[in-house]
């Protein structure tokens, strides 16, 4: 079966079309991955991969932070065009990740559970999915410090570390609170977003990646980067997490400063893209990409996360002009990502069953770059589904 799907994929590639139906192509590419998952007895979760390889680097259902994005893509395929088969695949791949809901050792429980079970519950409203979400939210809440007024991101013996990415985990708390009326979960999420709004941004609404707090008195110790170009620079994916995270925080709270922050952070992106026609960001907004001396890779995952956030943010924009501008930019970014320049598609000897290439994990060059990232594919398909449902 796997060989047949691979052959089908090659046929699509050989047609050489320039305008690509990404969701149809996602069904093909992710069919291949689904059968790899089946062949592995449910232990294969693609994480990142090199376009010329035929295998993703993978994780398991309960390891790392990326395993939710594989089920997430399958749920986006269901949301776009549900069939009995696509639904079965999404459920099969989501189910093994349930055990991660009990993990109190990482803030990433939000990413993992909401990409799989969050989408499953939104689409199917089954109470067993809600149970997993609530369990995961209670796990995440154990990482909250009322002194720091934030959820701990990374475990470190030397400091209380919070990264901008953590804004994305708040959806888990807000959704669980919404469904259970547990006000504590809501308060934790609100406090985290509020403190992040004050501490993680510069006056131009660019973001710091990491803020280290003093756990004893809650004061800020230092602000720096772990995945960006420099402590003072703006890591592109971090800025996309900021836009997406504050958009979600506004969705659940309707607290105007969260909307203002999401809009401010989005405007930072829109005024720092490579050019008015080149909309796929380099991996860090401050990396010297205009220099002829140094190669700087793009980060298609940052572009996809931003585009998806912008579709939702456009719905909350206070003026018609802003709404139209956000939507037009989201569509233009998705269109650029949907070309053979950034897709694993066409005549470039690509072998990886994936959608986007040119993702950068960060920091460059220490971590993999010009690769496919599970979250790039997830947020690209989420953006396309969101645009289709407008
Ligand atoms: N949340 C980890 C990353 O964006 O790389």
mmCIF file of C-alpha atoms and ligand atoms in Angstrom:
data_model
loop_
_atom_site.group_PDB
_atom_site.id
_atom_site.type_symbol
_atom_site.label_atom_id
_atom_site.label_comp_id
_atom_site.label_asym_id
_atom_site.label_seq_id
_atom_site.Cartn_x
_atom_site.Cartn_y
_atom_site.Cartn_z
ATOM 1 C CA UNK A 1 0.000 0.000 0.000
ATOM 2 C CA UNK A 2 2.804 2.381 0.900
ATOM 3 C CA UNK A 3 4.474 1.788 -2.468
ATOM 4 C CA UNK A 4 1.181 2.479 -4.273
ATOM 5 C CA UNK A 5 0.720 5.783 -2.466
ATOM 6 C CA UNK A 6 4.297 6.758 -3.183
ATOM 7 C CA UNK A 7 3.716 6.048 -6.864
ATOM 8 C CA UNK A 8 0.544 8.190 -6.786
ATOM 9 C CA UNK A 9 2.572 10.987 -5.224
ATOM 10 C CA UNK A 10 5.177 10.726 -7.979
ATOM 11 C CA UNK A 11 2.448 10.946 -10.607
ATOM 12 C CA UNK A 12 1.162 14.170 -9.045
ATOM 13 C CA UNK A 13 4.688 15.549 -8.922
ATOM 14 C CA UNK A 14 5.348 14.659 -12.546
ATOM 15 C CA UNK A 15 2.341 16.622 -13.762
ATOM 16 C CA UNK A 16 4.462 19.719 -13.155
ATOM 17 C CA UNK A 17 1.581 22.083 -12.331
ATOM 18 C CA UNK A 18 2.591 25.387 -10.755
ATOM 19 C CA UNK A 19 -0.555 26.098 -8.742
ATOM 20 C CA UNK A 20 -0.881 23.369 -6.170
ATOM 21 C CA UNK A 21 -3.959 22.152 -4.325
ATOM 22 C CA UNK A 22 -2.164 21.763 -1.011
ATOM 23 C CA UNK A 23 -4.968 19.961 0.809
ATOM 24 C CA UNK A 24 -5.243 17.337 -1.915
ATOM 25 C CA UNK A 25 -1.507 16.948 -1.900
ATOM 26 C CA UNK A 26 -1.584 16.718 1.914
ATOM 27 C CA UNK A 27 -3.957 13.764 1.623
ATOM 28 C CA UNK A 28 -1.435 11.991 -0.588
ATOM 29 C CA UNK A 29 1.683 12.822 1.438
ATOM 30 C CA UNK A 30 0.032 12.085 4.769
ATOM 31 C CA UNK A 31 -1.400 8.795 3.470
ATOM 32 C CA UNK A 32 2.182 7.664 3.079
ATOM 33 C CA UNK A 33 2.943 8.774 6.629
ATOM 34 C CA UNK A 34 -0.203 7.109 7.958
ATOM 35 C CA UNK A 35 0.874 3.749 6.534
ATOM 36 C CA UNK A 36 4.340 4.237 8.044
ATOM 37 C CA UNK A 37 2.563 4.803 11.345
ATOM 38 C CA UNK A 38 0.575 1.595 10.865
ATOM 39 C CA UNK A 39 3.701 -0.349 9.863
ATOM 40 C CA UNK A 40 5.421 0.897 13.028
ATOM 41 C CA UNK A 41 2.553 -0.393 15.203
ATOM 42 C CA UNK A 42 1.645 3.168 16.131
ATOM 43 C CA UNK A 43 5.054 4.398 17.241
ATOM 44 C CA UNK A 44 6.016 6.622 14.276
ATOM 45 C CA UNK A 45 5.354 10.361 14.680
ATOM 46 C CA UNK A 46 7.173 12.508 12.076
ATOM 47 C CA UNK A 47 9.026 15.440 13.618
ATOM 48 C CA UNK A 48 11.393 16.896 11.002
ATOM 49 C CA UNK A 49 13.028 15.680 7.820
ATOM 50 C CA UNK A 50 15.455 16.470 5.044
ATOM 51 C CA UNK A 51 13.713 16.865 1.664
ATOM 52 C CA UNK A 52 16.097 14.497 -0.136
ATOM 53 C CA UNK A 53 15.621 11.724 2.444
ATOM 54 C CA UNK A 54 12.695 9.380 2.178
ATOM 55 C CA UNK A 55 12.278 9.062 5.956
ATOM 56 C CA UNK A 56 11.330 11.670 8.546
ATOM 57 C CA UNK A 57 13.210 11.876 11.825
ATOM 58 C CA UNK A 58 10.499 10.719 14.130
ATOM 59 C CA UNK A 59 9.423 10.644 17.711
ATOM 60 C CA UNK A 60 6.810 8.556 19.524
ATOM 61 C CA UNK A 61 3.352 9.377 20.848
ATOM 62 C CA UNK A 62 4.686 10.360 24.243
ATOM 63 C CA UNK A 63 8.097 11.879 23.530
ATOM 64 C CA UNK A 64 9.127 15.394 22.583
ATOM 65 C CA UNK A 65 6.825 18.281 21.685
ATOM 66 C CA UNK A 66 5.996 17.711 17.995
ATOM 67 C CA UNK A 67 3.933 14.509 18.075
ATOM 68 C CA UNK A 68 0.594 16.360 18.117
ATOM 69 C CA UNK A 69 1.175 17.903 14.701
ATOM 70 C CA UNK A 70 0.855 14.640 12.758
ATOM 71 C CA UNK A 71 -2.657 14.011 14.108
ATOM 72 C CA UNK A 72 -3.190 17.755 13.723
ATOM 73 C CA UNK A 73 -2.589 17.647 9.961
ATOM 74 C CA UNK A 74 -4.931 14.656 9.710
ATOM 75 C CA UNK A 75 -7.644 16.629 11.576
ATOM 76 C CA UNK A 76 -7.108 19.567 9.220
ATOM 77 C CA UNK A 77 -7.655 17.170 6.326
ATOM 78 C CA UNK A 78 -10.890 16.011 8.014
ATOM 79 C CA UNK A 79 -11.984 19.611 8.615
ATOM 80 C CA UNK A 80 -11.372 20.415 4.954
ATOM 81 C CA UNK A 81 -13.026 17.358 3.486
ATOM 82 C CA UNK A 82 -14.210 14.666 5.874
ATOM 83 C CA UNK A 83 -14.383 11.106 4.625
ATOM 84 C CA UNK A 84 -14.791 7.895 6.573
ATOM 85 C CA UNK A 85 -11.161 7.047 5.855
ATOM 86 C CA UNK A 86 -9.691 10.446 6.763
ATOM 87 C CA UNK A 87 -11.611 10.383 10.037
ATOM 88 C CA UNK A 88 -10.364 6.904 10.898
ATOM 89 C CA UNK A 89 -6.771 7.936 10.234
ATOM 90 C CA UNK A 90 -7.049 11.051 12.402
ATOM 91 C CA UNK A 91 -8.525 9.056 15.292
ATOM 92 C CA UNK A 92 -5.946 6.250 14.953
ATOM 93 C CA UNK A 93 -3.031 8.664 15.146
ATOM 94 C CA UNK A 94 -4.506 10.859 17.894
ATOM 95 C CA UNK A 95 -5.433 8.099 20.341
ATOM 96 C CA UNK A 96 -1.903 7.023 21.379
ATOM 97 C CA UNK A 97 -1.008 10.597 22.390
ATOM 98 C CA UNK A 98 -3.581 10.580 25.217
ATOM 99 C CA UNK A 99 -1.042 9.376 27.781
ATOM 100 C CA UNK A 100 0.874 12.632 27.294
ATOM 101 C CA UNK A 101 -1.973 14.450 29.073
ATOM 102 C CA UNK A 102 -0.559 13.260 32.401
ATOM 103 C CA UNK A 103 2.852 14.786 31.697
ATOM 104 C CA UNK A 104 3.617 17.546 34.206
ATOM 105 C CA UNK A 105 7.258 17.725 33.148
ATOM 106 C CA UNK A 106 6.789 20.093 30.201
ATOM 107 C CA UNK A 107 4.688 23.060 29.088
ATOM 108 C CA UNK A 108 4.452 21.424 25.641
ATOM 109 C CA UNK A 109 1.482 19.376 26.833
ATOM 110 C CA UNK A 110 -0.582 22.241 25.385
ATOM 111 C CA UNK A 111 0.909 21.947 21.899
ATOM 112 C CA UNK A 112 0.627 18.159 21.899
ATOM 113 C CA UNK A 113 -2.886 17.759 23.218
ATOM 114 C CA UNK A 114 -4.560 20.698 21.477
ATOM 115 C CA UNK A 115 -3.193 19.821 18.012
ATOM 116 C CA UNK A 116 -4.645 16.309 18.289
ATOM 117 C CA UNK A 117 -7.373 16.037 20.911
ATOM 118 C CA UNK A 118 -8.199 19.757 20.759
ATOM 119 C CA UNK A 119 -9.114 19.457 17.089
ATOM 120 C CA UNK A 120 -10.814 16.100 17.666
ATOM 121 C CA UNK A 121 -13.048 17.600 20.354
ATOM 122 C CA UNK A 122 -13.799 20.739 18.328
ATOM 123 C CA UNK A 123 -14.971 18.615 15.399
ATOM 124 C CA UNK A 124 -16.616 15.630 17.137
ATOM 125 C CA UNK A 125 -17.532 16.913 20.632
ATOM 126 C CA UNK A 126 -16.953 13.492 22.224
ATOM 127 C CA UNK A 127 -16.715 13.611 26.022
ATOM 128 C CA UNK A 128 -13.760 11.205 26.126
ATOM 129 C CA UNK A 129 -11.746 13.759 24.147
ATOM 130 C CA UNK A 130 -12.727 16.485 26.586
ATOM 131 C CA UNK A 131 -11.545 14.291 29.472
ATOM 132 C CA UNK A 132 -8.068 14.173 27.916
ATOM 133 C CA UNK A 133 -8.047 17.947 27.431
ATOM 134 C CA UNK A 134 -9.069 18.582 31.050
ATOM 135 C CA UNK A 135 -6.467 16.134 32.380
ATOM 136 C CA UNK A 136 -3.801 17.855 30.280
ATOM 137 C CA UNK A 137 -4.907 21.314 31.441
ATOM 138 C CA UNK A 138 -4.592 20.229 35.081
ATOM 139 C CA UNK A 139 -1.092 18.876 34.297
ATOM 140 C CA UNK A 140 -0.086 22.191 32.730
ATOM 141 C CA UNK A 141 -1.537 24.149 35.654
ATOM 142 C CA UNK A 142 0.873 22.406 38.057
ATOM 143 C CA UNK A 143 3.664 24.369 36.359
ATOM 144 C CA UNK A 144 2.192 27.747 37.331
ATOM 145 C CA UNK A 145 3.905 29.954 39.903
ATOM 146 C CA UNK A 146 1.674 32.563 41.601
ATOM 147 C CA UNK A 147 4.857 34.470 42.472
ATOM 148 C CA UNK A 148 6.117 34.697 38.888
ATOM 149 C CA UNK A 149 2.539 34.723 37.551
ATOM 150 C CA UNK A 150 3.638 32.476 34.678
ATOM 151 C CA UNK A 151 3.769 28.822 33.717
ATOM 152 C CA UNK A 152 7.295 27.445 33.722
ATOM 153 C CA UNK A 153 8.478 26.551 30.216
ATOM 154 C CA UNK A 154 11.819 24.828 30.454
ATOM 155 C CA UNK A 155 13.002 23.010 33.551
ATOM 156 C CA UNK A 156 16.249 24.516 34.758
ATOM 157 C CA UNK A 157 17.884 24.278 38.169
ATOM 158 C CA UNK A 158 19.230 27.829 37.784
ATOM 159 C CA UNK A 159 16.178 29.896 36.910
ATOM 160 C CA UNK A 160 12.483 30.078 36.127
ATOM 161 C CA UNK A 161 12.440 30.139 32.321
ATOM 162 C CA UNK A 162 9.484 31.265 30.237
ATOM 163 C CA UNK A 163 9.598 31.295 26.434
ATOM 164 C CA UNK A 164 7.284 33.200 24.111
ATOM 165 C CA UNK A 165 6.160 29.870 22.566
ATOM 166 C CA UNK A 166 4.375 29.144 25.854
ATOM 167 C CA UNK A 167 1.590 31.539 24.814
ATOM 168 C CA UNK A 168 0.402 28.730 22.518
ATOM 169 C CA UNK A 169 -0.172 26.382 25.457
ATOM 170 C CA UNK A 170 -2.780 28.698 26.983
ATOM 171 C CA UNK A 171 -5.441 27.486 24.560
ATOM 172 C CA UNK A 172 -5.485 24.223 26.513
ATOM 173 C CA UNK A 173 -6.257 26.038 29.781
ATOM 174 C CA UNK A 174 -8.813 28.407 28.282
ATOM 175 C CA UNK A 175 -10.652 25.609 26.470
ATOM 176 C CA UNK A 176 -10.707 23.313 29.518
ATOM 177 C CA UNK A 177 -11.967 26.201 31.650
ATOM 178 C CA UNK A 178 -14.631 27.040 29.073
ATOM 179 C CA UNK A 179 -15.941 23.490 29.096
ATOM 180 C CA UNK A 180 -15.690 22.792 32.837
ATOM 181 C CA UNK A 181 -16.204 26.338 34.231
ATOM 182 C CA UNK A 182 -13.028 25.832 36.279
ATOM 183 C CA UNK A 183 -12.090 29.479 36.884
ATOM 184 C CA UNK A 184 -8.629 28.583 38.217
ATOM 185 C CA UNK A 185 -7.493 27.352 34.797
ATOM 186 C CA UNK A 186 -8.769 30.570 33.203
ATOM 187 C CA UNK A 187 -7.024 32.729 35.808
ATOM 188 C CA UNK A 188 -3.693 30.957 35.293
ATOM 189 C CA UNK A 189 -3.890 31.442 31.528
ATOM 190 C CA UNK A 190 -4.910 35.098 31.910
ATOM 191 C CA UNK A 191 -2.108 35.852 34.372
ATOM 192 C CA UNK A 192 0.483 34.176 32.148
ATOM 193 C CA UNK A 193 -0.648 36.135 29.080
ATOM 194 C CA UNK A 194 -0.750 39.366 31.061
ATOM 195 C CA UNK A 195 2.764 39.032 32.476
ATOM 196 C CA UNK A 196 4.094 37.913 29.076
ATOM 197 C CA UNK A 197 2.517 40.991 27.509
ATOM 198 C CA UNK A 198 4.581 43.207 29.820
ATOM 199 C CA UNK A 199 7.867 41.295 29.884
ATOM 200 C CA UNK A 200 8.366 39.631 26.500
ATOM 201 C CA UNK A 201 8.081 42.642 24.186
ATOM 202 C CA UNK A 202 10.155 45.615 23.196
ATOM 203 C CA UNK A 203 8.516 48.968 22.478
ATOM 204 C CA UNK A 204 8.213 48.105 18.749
ATOM 205 C CA UNK A 205 6.246 44.909 19.629
ATOM 206 C CA UNK A 206 9.094 42.600 18.666
ATOM 207 C CA UNK A 207 9.533 39.763 21.143
ATOM 208 C CA UNK A 208 12.228 38.333 23.342
ATOM 209 C CA UNK A 209 12.449 34.571 23.126
ATOM 210 C CA UNK A 210 13.298 33.724 26.755
ATOM 211 C CA UNK A 211 12.602 35.608 29.979
ATOM 212 C CA UNK A 212 14.312 34.245 33.052
ATOM 213 C CA UNK A 213 12.534 35.086 36.306
ATOM 214 C CA UNK A 214 13.609 34.824 39.915
ATOM 215 C CA UNK A 215 11.378 32.114 41.323
ATOM 216 C CA UNK A 216 11.566 33.488 44.870
ATOM 217 C CA UNK A 217 10.470 37.067 44.268
ATOM 218 C CA UNK A 218 9.155 36.964 40.683
ATOM 219 C CA UNK A 219 11.555 39.606 39.374
ATOM 220 C CA UNK A 220 13.083 39.455 35.886
ATOM 221 C CA UNK A 221 16.671 38.205 35.871
ATOM 222 C CA UNK A 222 17.463 38.481 32.141
ATOM 223 C CA UNK A 223 16.008 38.343 28.649
ATOM 224 C CA UNK A 224 17.754 36.387 25.930
ATOM 225 C CA UNK A 225 17.395 33.980 23.014
ATOM 226 C CA UNK A 226 17.898 30.240 22.759
ATOM 227 C CA UNK A 227 16.767 29.728 19.154
ATOM 228 C CA UNK A 228 17.214 33.129 17.542
ATOM 229 C CA UNK A 229 20.161 35.073 16.085
ATOM 230 C CA UNK A 230 21.026 37.176 19.147
ATOM 231 C CA UNK A 231 19.617 38.150 22.531
ATOM 232 C CA UNK A 232 18.527 41.503 21.091
ATOM 233 C CA UNK A 233 17.085 40.052 17.859
ATOM 234 C CA UNK A 234 13.607 38.838 16.957
ATOM 235 C CA UNK A 235 13.396 35.129 16.268
ATOM 236 C CA UNK A 236 10.814 34.742 13.515
ATOM 237 C CA UNK A 237 8.968 31.706 14.836
ATOM 238 C CA UNK A 238 8.873 33.221 18.316
ATOM 239 C CA UNK A 239 7.192 36.324 16.875
ATOM 240 C CA UNK A 240 4.659 34.088 15.089
ATOM 241 C CA UNK A 241 3.934 32.259 18.352
ATOM 242 C CA UNK A 242 3.360 35.683 19.923
ATOM 243 C CA UNK A 243 0.821 36.722 17.272
ATOM 244 C CA UNK A 244 -0.946 33.380 17.386
ATOM 245 C CA UNK A 245 -0.862 33.141 21.184
ATOM 246 C CA UNK A 246 -2.293 36.608 21.850
ATOM 247 C CA UNK A 247 -4.955 36.074 19.194
ATOM 248 C CA UNK A 248 -6.049 32.925 21.058
ATOM 249 C CA UNK A 249 -5.900 34.751 24.411
ATOM 250 C CA UNK A 250 -8.206 37.430 22.984
ATOM 251 C CA UNK A 251 -10.548 34.764 21.554
ATOM 252 C CA UNK A 252 -11.252 33.460 25.057
ATOM 253 C CA UNK A 253 -11.000 36.648 27.154
ATOM 254 C CA UNK A 254 -12.061 39.522 24.902
ATOM 255 C CA UNK A 255 -9.511 41.553 26.884
ATOM 256 C CA UNK A 256 -8.631 44.498 24.642
ATOM 257 C CA UNK A 257 -4.890 44.722 25.583
ATOM 258 C CA UNK A 258 -4.405 41.128 24.363
ATOM 259 C CA UNK A 259 -5.928 42.087 21.006
ATOM 260 C CA UNK A 260 -3.784 45.201 20.844
ATOM 261 C CA UNK A 261 -0.686 43.088 21.507
ATOM 262 C CA UNK A 262 -1.633 40.549 18.828
ATOM 263 C CA UNK A 263 -2.168 43.373 16.317
ATOM 264 C CA UNK A 264 1.055 45.126 17.345
ATOM 265 C CA UNK A 265 3.078 41.921 17.014
ATOM 266 C CA UNK A 266 1.429 41.181 13.640
ATOM 267 C CA UNK A 267 2.247 44.668 12.380
ATOM 268 C CA UNK A 268 5.873 44.113 13.393
ATOM 269 C CA UNK A 269 5.933 41.031 11.140
ATOM 270 C CA UNK A 270 4.200 42.773 8.252
ATOM 271 C CA UNK A 271 6.708 45.633 8.328
ATOM 272 C CA UNK A 272 9.734 43.330 8.559
ATOM 273 C CA UNK A 273 9.085 40.794 5.805
ATOM 274 C CA UNK A 274 11.840 40.465 3.176
ATOM 275 C CA UNK A 275 9.892 42.705 0.750
ATOM 276 C CA UNK A 276 6.330 43.605 -0.221
ATOM 277 C CA UNK A 277 6.318 40.688 -2.658
ATOM 278 C CA UNK A 278 8.612 38.277 -0.802
ATOM 279 C CA UNK A 279 6.546 37.254 2.210
ATOM 280 C CA UNK A 280 8.290 34.203 3.619
ATOM 281 C CA UNK A 281 10.446 35.364 6.487
ATOM 282 C CA UNK A 282 14.064 34.514 7.112
ATOM 283 C CA UNK A 283 14.592 32.539 10.312
ATOM 284 C CA UNK A 284 15.290 35.674 12.369
ATOM 285 C CA UNK A 285 14.171 39.200 11.457
ATOM 286 C CA UNK A 286 17.607 40.539 12.407
ATOM 287 C CA UNK A 287 19.790 37.900 10.753
ATOM 288 C CA UNK A 288 21.898 39.738 8.122
ATOM 289 C CA UNK A 289 20.170 38.237 5.089
ATOM 290 C CA UNK A 290 21.089 41.104 2.771
ATOM 291 C CA UNK A 291 24.759 40.340 3.155
ATOM 292 C CA UNK A 292 26.279 38.478 0.210
ATOM 293 C CA UNK A 293 28.746 36.864 2.615
ATOM 294 C CA UNK A 294 26.426 34.813 4.789
ATOM 295 C CA UNK A 295 23.640 32.440 3.796
ATOM 296 C CA UNK A 296 20.555 32.812 5.974
ATOM 297 C CA UNK A 297 17.757 30.260 5.665
ATOM 298 C CA UNK A 298 14.036 31.033 5.649
ATOM 299 C CA UNK A 299 11.617 29.608 8.146
ATOM 300 C CA UNK A 300 8.467 28.470 6.376
ATOM 301 C CA UNK A 301 7.032 27.295 9.706
ATOM 302 C CA UNK A 302 7.154 30.876 11.034
ATOM 303 C CA UNK A 303 5.370 32.032 7.877
ATOM 304 C CA UNK A 304 2.690 29.330 8.164
ATOM 305 C CA UNK A 305 2.045 29.957 11.883
ATOM 306 C CA UNK A 306 1.783 33.681 11.207
ATOM 307 C CA UNK A 307 -0.573 33.247 8.234
ATOM 308 C CA UNK A 308 -2.890 31.011 10.228
ATOM 309 C CA UNK A 309 -2.935 33.454 13.155
ATOM 310 C CA UNK A 310 -3.600 36.345 10.804
ATOM 311 C CA UNK A 311 -6.733 34.695 9.410
ATOM 312 C CA UNK A 312 -8.224 34.498 12.913
ATOM 313 C CA UNK A 313 -6.912 37.923 13.925
ATOM 314 C CA UNK A 314 -8.558 39.485 10.873
ATOM 315 C CA UNK A 315 -11.924 38.480 12.349
ATOM 316 C CA UNK A 316 -11.238 40.611 15.460
ATOM 317 C CA UNK A 317 -9.725 43.601 13.639
ATOM 318 C CA UNK A 318 -11.373 46.861 14.721
ATOM 319 C CA UNK A 319 -11.611 48.341 11.204
ATOM 320 C CA UNK A 320 -12.557 46.981 7.796
ATOM 321 C CA UNK A 321 -9.257 48.202 6.350
ATOM 322 C CA UNK A 322 -7.221 46.286 8.896
ATOM 323 C CA UNK A 323 -9.360 43.191 8.465
ATOM 324 C CA UNK A 324 -8.946 43.308 4.677
ATOM 325 C CA UNK A 325 -5.221 43.920 4.958
ATOM 326 C CA UNK A 326 -4.682 41.018 7.400
ATOM 327 C CA UNK A 327 -6.720 38.659 5.234
ATOM 328 C CA UNK A 328 -4.983 39.710 2.025
ATOM 329 C CA UNK A 329 -1.577 39.191 3.651
ATOM 330 C CA UNK A 330 -2.576 35.799 5.070
ATOM 331 C CA UNK A 331 -3.757 34.669 1.630
ATOM 332 C CA UNK A 332 -0.632 35.998 -0.065
ATOM 333 C CA UNK A 333 1.652 34.157 2.392
ATOM 334 C CA UNK A 334 -0.312 30.917 1.971
ATOM 335 C CA UNK A 335 -0.142 31.352 -1.820
ATOM 336 C CA UNK A 336 3.626 31.792 -1.685
ATOM 337 C CA UNK A 337 4.038 28.770 0.561
ATOM 338 C CA UNK A 338 1.854 26.765 -1.846
ATOM 339 C CA UNK A 339 4.304 26.989 -4.740
ATOM 340 C CA UNK A 340 7.083 24.578 -5.725
ATOM 341 C CA UNK A 341 9.557 27.084 -4.247
ATOM 342 C CA UNK A 342 8.553 26.002 -0.742
ATOM 343 C CA UNK A 343 6.635 22.742 -1.191
ATOM 344 C CA UNK A 344 8.134 19.265 -1.384
ATOM 345 C CA UNK A 345 6.889 19.057 -4.935
ATOM 346 C CA UNK A 346 8.252 19.111 -8.469
ATOM 347 C CA UNK A 347 11.481 18.040 -10.066
ATOM 348 C CA UNK A 348 14.019 18.640 -7.306
ATOM 349 C CA UNK A 349 14.725 14.995 -6.346
ATOM 350 C CA UNK A 350 12.579 15.459 -3.278
ATOM 351 C CA UNK A 351 11.657 12.196 -1.590
ATOM 352 C CA UNK A 352 10.253 13.151 1.789
ATOM 353 C CA UNK A 353 6.498 12.647 2.198
ATOM 354 C CA UNK A 354 5.888 16.158 3.515
ATOM 355 C CA UNK A 355 4.431 19.507 2.476
ATOM 356 C CA UNK A 356 6.769 22.396 3.294
ATOM 357 C CA UNK A 357 10.501 22.551 3.048
ATOM 358 C CA UNK A 358 12.772 25.463 4.090
ATOM 359 C CA UNK A 359 11.867 25.225 7.744
ATOM 360 C CA UNK A 360 14.508 26.217 10.279
ATOM 361 C CA UNK A 361 14.499 24.809 13.764
ATOM 362 C CA UNK A 362 16.813 27.455 15.201
ATOM 363 C CA UNK A 363 19.315 28.507 16.067
ATOM 364 C CA UNK A 364 20.923 28.475 12.607
ATOM 365 C CA UNK A 365 23.341 26.907 11.765
ATOM 366 C CA UNK A 366 23.550 24.703 14.891
ATOM 367 C CA UNK A 367 20.095 23.126 14.448
ATOM 368 C CA UNK A 368 18.561 21.624 11.319
ATOM 369 C CA UNK A 369 17.610 24.143 8.612
ATOM 370 C CA UNK A 370 16.057 23.948 5.149
ATOM 371 C CA UNK A 371 14.069 21.009 6.459
ATOM 372 C CA UNK A 372 10.451 19.952 6.724
ATOM 373 C CA UNK A 373 8.963 20.551 10.147
ATOM 374 C CA UNK A 374 5.828 18.829 11.428
ATOM 375 C CA UNK A 375 4.531 22.160 12.738
ATOM 376 C CA UNK A 376 5.114 23.888 9.388
ATOM 377 C CA UNK A 377 2.789 21.396 7.703
ATOM 378 C CA UNK A 378 0.264 21.631 10.538
ATOM 379 C CA UNK A 379 -0.078 25.421 10.522
ATOM 380 C CA UNK A 380 -0.066 25.648 6.715
ATOM 381 C CA UNK A 381 -2.999 23.236 6.520
ATOM 382 C CA UNK A 382 -4.696 25.021 9.437
ATOM 383 C CA UNK A 383 -4.354 28.340 7.586
ATOM 384 C CA UNK A 384 -5.861 26.841 4.434
ATOM 385 C CA UNK A 385 -8.787 25.341 6.364
ATOM 386 C CA UNK A 386 -9.402 28.666 8.119
ATOM 387 C CA UNK A 387 -9.369 30.569 4.812
ATOM 388 C CA UNK A 388 -11.724 28.021 3.246
ATOM 389 C CA UNK A 389 -14.226 28.367 6.107
ATOM 390 C CA UNK A 390 -14.491 32.184 5.982
HETATM 391 N N1 LIG B 1 8.358 25.476 20.560
HETATM 392 C C1 LIG B 1 9.615 25.156 20.052
HETATM 393 C C2 LIG B 1 9.882 25.784 18.735
HETATM 394 O O1 LIG B 1 9.101 26.552 18.224
HETATM 395 O O2 LIG B 1 10.924 25.479 18.194
#
